[in-house]
Short mmCIF file of C-alpha atoms and ligand atoms in Angstrom, two decimals:
data_model
loop_
_atom_site.label_atom_id
_atom_site.label_comp_id
_atom_site.label_asym_id
_atom_site.label_seq_id
_atom_site.Cartn_x
_atom_site.Cartn_y
_atom_site.Cartn_z
CA MET A 1 -31.79 253.68 200.21
CA SER A 2 -31.32 256.44 202.68
CA VAL A 3 -28.46 258.84 202.43
CA LYS A 4 -26.96 257.56 205.57
CA ALA A 5 -27.20 253.99 204.31
CA LEU A 6 -25.41 255.23 201.05
CA PHE A 7 -22.55 256.60 203.17
CA ASP A 8 -22.38 253.55 205.47
CA LEU A 9 -19.39 251.10 205.27
CA THR A 10 -20.23 248.45 207.77
CA GLY A 11 -18.39 245.22 207.09
CA ARG A 12 -16.30 246.54 203.97
CA VAL A 13 -12.61 245.72 204.01
CA ALA A 14 -10.48 248.57 203.28
CA LEU A 15 -6.61 248.22 202.56
CA VAL A 16 -4.83 251.46 203.06
CA THR A 17 -1.11 251.48 202.32
CA GLY A 18 1.19 253.75 204.21
CA ALA A 19 -1.31 254.14 207.05
CA SER A 20 1.34 254.11 209.90
CA ARG A 21 1.10 257.87 210.18
CA GLY A 22 -0.10 260.99 208.28
CA LEU A 23 -2.58 261.03 205.63
CA GLY A 24 -2.94 257.32 205.58
CA LEU A 25 -3.69 256.97 209.17
CA GLN A 26 -6.21 259.90 209.01
CA MET A 27 -8.06 257.99 206.21
CA ALA A 28 -7.97 254.61 207.86
CA GLU A 29 -9.62 256.29 210.96
CA ALA A 30 -12.25 257.65 208.80
CA LEU A 31 -12.94 254.37 207.13
CA GLY A 32 -12.88 252.55 210.36
CA GLU A 33 -15.46 254.92 211.89
CA MET A 34 -17.73 254.39 209.07
CA GLY A 35 -17.59 250.63 209.64
CA CYS A 36 -14.89 249.26 207.70
CA LYS A 37 -12.37 246.37 208.63
CA LEU A 38 -9.03 247.78 208.21
CA ALA A 39 -5.83 246.35 206.74
CA ILE A 40 -2.77 248.80 206.87
CA CYS A 41 0.73 248.51 205.73
CA ALA A 42 4.02 250.48 205.90
CA ARG A 43 7.76 249.62 206.26
CA LYS A 44 8.53 250.41 209.91
CA ALA A 45 6.92 247.49 212.09
CA ALA A 46 6.97 249.69 215.35
CA GLU A 47 5.28 252.66 213.94
CA LEU A 48 2.84 250.45 212.20
CA ALA A 49 2.14 248.65 215.42
CA GLU A 50 1.38 251.89 217.16
CA ALA A 51 -1.09 252.89 214.55
CA GLN A 52 -2.86 249.62 214.85
CA ALA A 53 -3.16 250.10 218.67
CA ARG A 54 -4.54 253.42 218.10
CA LEU A 55 -7.15 252.22 215.45
CA GLU A 56 -8.06 249.30 217.63
CA ALA A 57 -8.35 251.60 220.77
CA GLN A 58 -11.13 253.18 218.53
CA GLY A 59 -12.97 249.84 218.21
CA PHE A 60 -11.80 248.92 214.83
CA GLU A 61 -10.82 245.43 213.35
CA VAL A 62 -7.20 245.94 212.12
CA LEU A 63 -4.63 243.71 210.35
CA ALA A 64 -1.21 245.30 210.27
CA VAL A 65 1.28 244.15 207.44
CA PRO A 66 4.67 245.43 207.60
CA CYS A 67 5.47 245.78 203.82
CA ASP A 68 7.83 247.58 201.47
CA LEU A 69 5.77 248.46 198.61
CA SER A 70 9.04 249.61 196.43
CA GLN A 71 9.59 245.80 195.86
CA ALA A 72 7.08 244.43 193.42
CA ALA A 73 7.64 241.10 195.02
CA ASN A 74 5.90 242.08 198.24
CA VAL A 75 2.79 242.90 196.57
CA ALA A 76 1.03 239.63 196.23
CA PRO A 77 2.01 238.38 199.91
CA LEU A 78 0.41 241.63 201.06
CA VAL A 79 -2.74 240.80 199.36
CA ASP A 80 -2.53 237.15 200.38
CA ALA A 81 -2.39 238.24 204.00
CA VAL A 82 -5.55 240.58 203.78
CA LEU A 83 -7.53 237.94 201.98
CA GLU A 84 -6.46 235.28 204.47
CA ARG A 85 -7.66 237.42 207.35
CA PHE A 86 -10.76 239.08 205.88
CA GLY A 87 -11.73 237.11 202.60
CA THR A 88 -12.03 240.07 200.39
CA ILE A 89 -11.04 243.74 199.70
CA ASP A 90 -13.72 246.16 198.79
CA ILE A 91 -11.76 249.30 198.90
CA LEU A 92 -8.10 249.87 198.02
CA VAL A 93 -6.43 253.19 199.14
CA ASN A 94 -3.06 253.66 197.37
CA ASN A 95 -1.57 256.24 199.65
CA ALA A 96 2.11 255.25 200.37
CA GLY A 97 4.25 257.67 198.67
CA ALA A 98 7.57 259.55 198.76
CA THR A 99 9.25 262.86 197.63
CA TRP A 100 12.72 264.16 196.89
CA GLY A 101 13.83 267.63 196.87
CA ALA A 102 16.66 268.76 194.46
CA PRO A 103 17.22 270.86 191.52
CA THR A 104 16.38 269.12 188.30
CA ALA A 105 19.80 269.81 186.80
CA ASN A 106 21.38 267.84 189.67
CA TYR A 107 18.55 265.54 190.46
CA PRO A 108 20.08 262.02 191.52
CA ASP A 109 19.03 258.96 189.32
CA GLU A 110 18.16 256.98 192.64
CA ALA A 111 15.87 259.82 193.81
CA TRP A 112 13.97 259.65 190.40
CA ARG A 113 13.77 255.88 190.70
CA LYS A 114 12.76 255.80 194.39
CA VAL A 115 9.84 258.24 194.01
CA MET A 116 8.70 256.79 190.72
CA THR A 117 8.76 253.18 192.18
CA LEU A 118 6.71 253.92 195.04
CA ASN A 119 4.22 256.61 193.83
CA VAL A 120 3.63 255.07 190.36
CA ASP A 121 4.82 251.49 190.14
CA ALA A 122 3.27 250.38 193.38
CA PRO A 123 -0.12 251.46 192.76
CA PHE A 124 -0.05 249.70 189.49
CA TYR A 125 1.07 246.61 190.86
CA LEU A 126 -1.25 246.62 193.84
CA SER A 127 -4.42 247.75 191.91
CA ARG A 128 -3.43 245.00 189.24
CA GLU A 129 -3.35 242.41 191.95
CA VAL A 130 -6.48 243.30 193.80
CA GLY A 131 -8.40 243.99 190.63
CA ARG A 132 -7.53 240.66 189.19
CA ARG A 133 -7.82 238.52 192.31
CA VAL A 134 -10.61 240.31 193.97
CA MET A 135 -12.71 243.18 192.35
CA ILE A 136 -13.04 242.11 188.77
CA PRO A 137 -14.32 238.60 189.88
CA ALA A 138 -16.63 240.45 192.58
CA GLY A 139 -17.89 242.85 190.01
CA ARG A 140 -17.38 245.65 192.49
CA GLY A 141 -14.77 247.66 194.22
CA LYS A 142 -13.44 251.31 194.98
CA ILE A 143 -9.79 252.22 194.29
CA ILE A 144 -8.66 255.65 195.78
CA ASN A 145 -5.35 257.03 194.54
CA LEU A 146 -3.50 259.67 196.71
CA ALA A 147 -2.15 261.97 194.14
CA SER A 148 -1.50 265.73 194.96
CA ILE A 149 -2.08 269.09 193.67
CA ALA A 150 1.79 268.59 192.47
CA GLY A 151 0.16 266.39 189.90
CA LEU A 152 -1.86 269.16 188.44
CA ARG A 153 0.88 271.99 187.86
CA GLY A 154 4.35 273.03 188.65
CA ASN A 155 5.60 274.38 191.92
CA PRO A 156 5.95 277.68 193.71
CA PRO A 157 9.58 279.20 193.20
CA GLY A 158 12.15 277.30 195.21
CA MET A 159 10.36 274.09 195.50
CA GLN A 160 12.14 271.56 193.37
CA THR A 161 10.40 268.20 193.35
CA ILE A 162 10.44 267.10 189.67
CA ALA A 163 9.80 263.34 190.32
CA TYR A 164 7.29 264.00 192.64
CA ASN A 165 5.36 266.26 190.42
CA THR A 166 5.80 263.78 187.46
CA SER A 167 4.77 260.90 189.57
CA LYS A 168 1.53 262.47 190.74
CA ALA A 169 0.53 263.56 187.22
CA ALA A 170 1.03 259.96 185.98
CA LEU A 171 -0.94 258.56 189.08
CA ILE A 172 -3.80 261.02 187.94
CA ASN A 173 -3.93 259.67 184.36
CA PHE A 174 -3.45 256.18 185.71
CA THR A 175 -6.72 256.82 187.62
CA ARG A 176 -8.62 257.82 184.39
CA ALA A 177 -7.27 255.14 182.37
CA LEU A 178 -7.92 252.42 184.95
CA ALA A 179 -11.52 253.94 185.46
CA ALA A 180 -12.11 253.75 181.78
CA GLU A 181 -11.01 250.16 181.57
CA TRP A 182 -12.56 248.85 184.77
CA GLY A 183 -15.87 250.71 184.87
CA GLU A 184 -17.49 247.70 183.07
CA PHE A 185 -16.64 245.56 186.13
CA GLY A 186 -18.31 247.94 188.50
CA ILE A 187 -15.11 249.28 189.83
CA ASN A 188 -14.66 253.03 190.65
CA VAL A 189 -11.18 254.44 190.46
CA ASN A 190 -10.73 258.06 191.65
CA ALA A 191 -7.88 260.28 192.72
CA ILE A 192 -7.63 262.80 195.82
CA CYS A 193 -5.16 265.65 195.30
CA PRO A 194 -4.31 266.95 198.58
CA GLY A 195 -2.74 270.36 198.98
CA PHE A 196 -0.33 270.87 202.01
CA PHE A 197 -1.02 268.90 205.02
CA PRO A 198 1.26 268.53 208.03
CA SER A 199 3.21 265.19 207.92
CA LYS A 200 6.67 263.79 208.18
CA MET A 201 6.83 264.13 204.37
CA ALA A 202 5.52 267.84 204.20
CA ASN A 203 6.44 269.49 207.48
CA ALA A 204 9.77 270.94 206.35
CA LEU A 205 8.16 272.33 203.16
CA ILE A 206 5.13 273.71 204.90
CA GLU A 207 7.74 275.49 207.36
CA LYS A 208 9.88 276.97 204.59
CA PHE A 209 7.26 278.21 202.51
CA ALA A 210 4.52 278.89 205.00
CA ASP A 211 3.86 282.51 204.09
CA SER A 212 3.63 281.97 200.36
CA LEU A 213 1.49 278.79 200.70
CA MET A 214 -1.03 280.60 202.75
CA ALA A 215 -1.11 283.71 200.38
CA ARG A 216 -1.67 281.20 197.35
CA THR A 217 -4.43 279.55 199.21
CA PRO A 218 -7.92 281.06 199.17
CA LEU A 219 -9.29 279.55 202.33
CA ARG A 220 -6.00 280.89 204.05
CA ARG A 221 -5.40 277.43 205.80
CA ILE A 222 -3.40 274.22 205.40
CA GLY A 223 -4.91 270.86 205.51
CA GLY A 224 -5.85 269.40 208.96
CA ASP A 225 -6.57 266.07 210.91
CA GLU A 226 -10.03 265.84 209.60
CA ASP A 227 -9.85 267.40 206.22
CA LEU A 228 -9.45 264.11 204.14
CA LYS A 229 -12.01 262.17 206.08
CA GLY A 230 -15.10 263.23 204.23
CA ALA A 231 -13.65 262.75 200.83
CA VAL A 232 -12.30 259.23 201.41
CA VAL A 233 -15.45 258.05 203.03
CA PHE A 234 -17.50 259.45 200.20
CA LEU A 235 -15.33 258.01 197.32
CA ALA A 236 -15.42 254.53 199.02
CA SER A 237 -19.05 254.65 199.64
CA ASP A 238 -22.21 253.78 197.39
CA ALA A 239 -22.81 257.62 197.48
CA ALA A 240 -20.02 257.79 194.84
CA ARG A 241 -21.33 254.98 192.89
CA HIS A 242 -21.59 257.09 189.69
CA ILE A 243 -18.23 258.93 190.16
CA THR A 244 -15.04 257.54 188.48
CA GLY A 245 -11.99 258.70 186.80
CA GLN A 246 -11.90 261.86 188.61
CA ALA A 247 -9.12 263.82 190.70
CA ILE A 248 -10.72 265.82 193.61
CA ALA A 249 -8.34 268.59 194.86
CA ILE A 250 -8.59 269.14 198.68
CA ASP A 251 -6.38 272.06 199.13
CA GLY A 252 -8.19 275.07 200.36
CA GLY A 253 -8.69 276.24 196.71
CA SER A 254 -4.78 276.65 196.15
CA SER A 255 -5.02 274.87 192.63
CA ILE A 256 -7.70 277.15 191.25
CA ILE A 257 -5.47 280.35 191.38
P1 NAP B 1 4.19 260.36 205.46
O1 NAP B 1 3.81 261.00 206.72
O2 NAP B 1 5.59 260.49 205.08
O3 NAP B 1 3.62 258.83 205.28
C1 NAP B 1 3.98 257.96 204.37
C2 NAP B 1 3.43 256.76 204.60
O4 NAP B 1 3.88 255.81 203.57
C3 NAP B 1 3.98 256.22 206.00
O5 NAP B 1 3.15 255.16 206.48
C4 NAP B 1 5.20 255.48 205.54
O6 NAP B 1 5.54 254.42 206.46
C5 NAP B 1 4.66 254.91 204.22
N1 NAP B 1 5.76 254.38 203.29
C6 NAP B 1 6.70 255.10 202.82
N2 NAP B 1 7.50 254.42 201.91
C7 NAP B 1 7.04 253.24 201.89
C8 NAP B 1 7.14 251.95 201.10
N3 NAP B 1 8.36 251.84 200.44
N4 NAP B 1 6.54 250.88 201.32
C9 NAP B 1 5.29 250.99 202.16
N5 NAP B 1 4.93 251.95 202.66
C10 NAP B 1 5.70 253.17 202.66
O7 NAP B 1 3.51 261.17 204.05
P2 NAP B 1 2.00 261.67 204.02
O8 NAP B 1 2.11 262.98 203.98
O9 NAP B 1 1.10 261.26 204.95
O10 NAP B 1 1.85 261.19 202.62
C11 NAP B 1 0.78 260.19 201.95
C12 NAP B 1 0.25 260.24 200.84
O11 NAP B 1 -0.34 261.68 200.39
C13 NAP B 1 1.55 260.31 199.73
O12 NAP B 1 1.20 259.51 198.65
C14 NAP B 1 1.77 261.85 199.42
O13 NAP B 1 2.50 261.95 198.28
C15 NAP B 1 0.32 262.47 199.51
N6 NAP B 1 0.40 263.80 199.68
C16 NAP B 1 0.76 264.35 200.86
C17 NAP B 1 0.55 265.73 200.88
C18 NAP B 1 1.06 266.52 202.38
O14 NAP B 1 1.07 267.60 202.33
N7 NAP B 1 1.33 265.81 203.38
C19 NAP B 1 0.20 266.61 200.06
C20 NAP B 1 -0.30 265.81 198.83
C21 NAP B 1 -0.16 264.49 198.65
P3 NAP B 1 7.19 253.67 206.47
O15 NAP B 1 8.07 254.91 206.31
O16 NAP B 1 7.38 252.95 207.80
O17 NAP B 1 7.25 252.86 205.22
#
């Protein structure tokens, strides 16, 4: 098989959560460009419709499903909708996520639960549903979890996101444990650990910590609009068929110092 064919995703179906903006939309664009049919979800229907229009304008086939993934009951209907439209799911990108900043000593219970529910519970419920109904019977599939460099370590001084760091570390080991268990079914499970990328979630932090973030990043840049595309396409493709259980930092090198 040619290298181009190894990377080709023509006709594959990708479900990308939280793809109405930010990193999810960037990854959906990349998967669409490589040939995927796209299913995207997020809570706000209007912003999701805008994302759908933007993706369709690039010639991609797109199903948009407004869905609050913090409610476990919404997971099965989301999968139903994708299967009804496309018949299968080859690639699941667990991207929807949330954070909350507060000193740990005063961290609100509801903030802890909100972050853990979306960042840990939802990928578990959705992976279980897609695995059980589609990928295990098919004997193939790619699951890509959006973790973070925050899951690899603590934070620079002044950044107080205890639930977020905890949730992303959990997601990284969820990735390893699921990869170990589902490898025999031909399912690859990997995590991407972005550094700082401009987005609704990260903009305030990037602004506040701009100088120290840059000083702590060997490549002296923050993430950009194209910087996740190669990794998500690679992990979703046959080119990565022998890679599973890995957490790949895409962070300008900030996690190595
Ligand atoms: P973002 O711009 O805030 O986008 C989050 C996406 O998730 C939106 O589409 C949002 O749409 C959706 N979402 C939020 N809550 C949801 C819910 N309950 N149910 C369904 N969808 C929901 O954030 P981002 O920066 O692109 O982050 C995407 C992922 O990358 C997250 O997992 C984040 O932790 C991770 N990450 C980001 C950075 C960074 O620097 N940006 C760094 C490391 C990791 P609605 O609000 O309409 O639901």
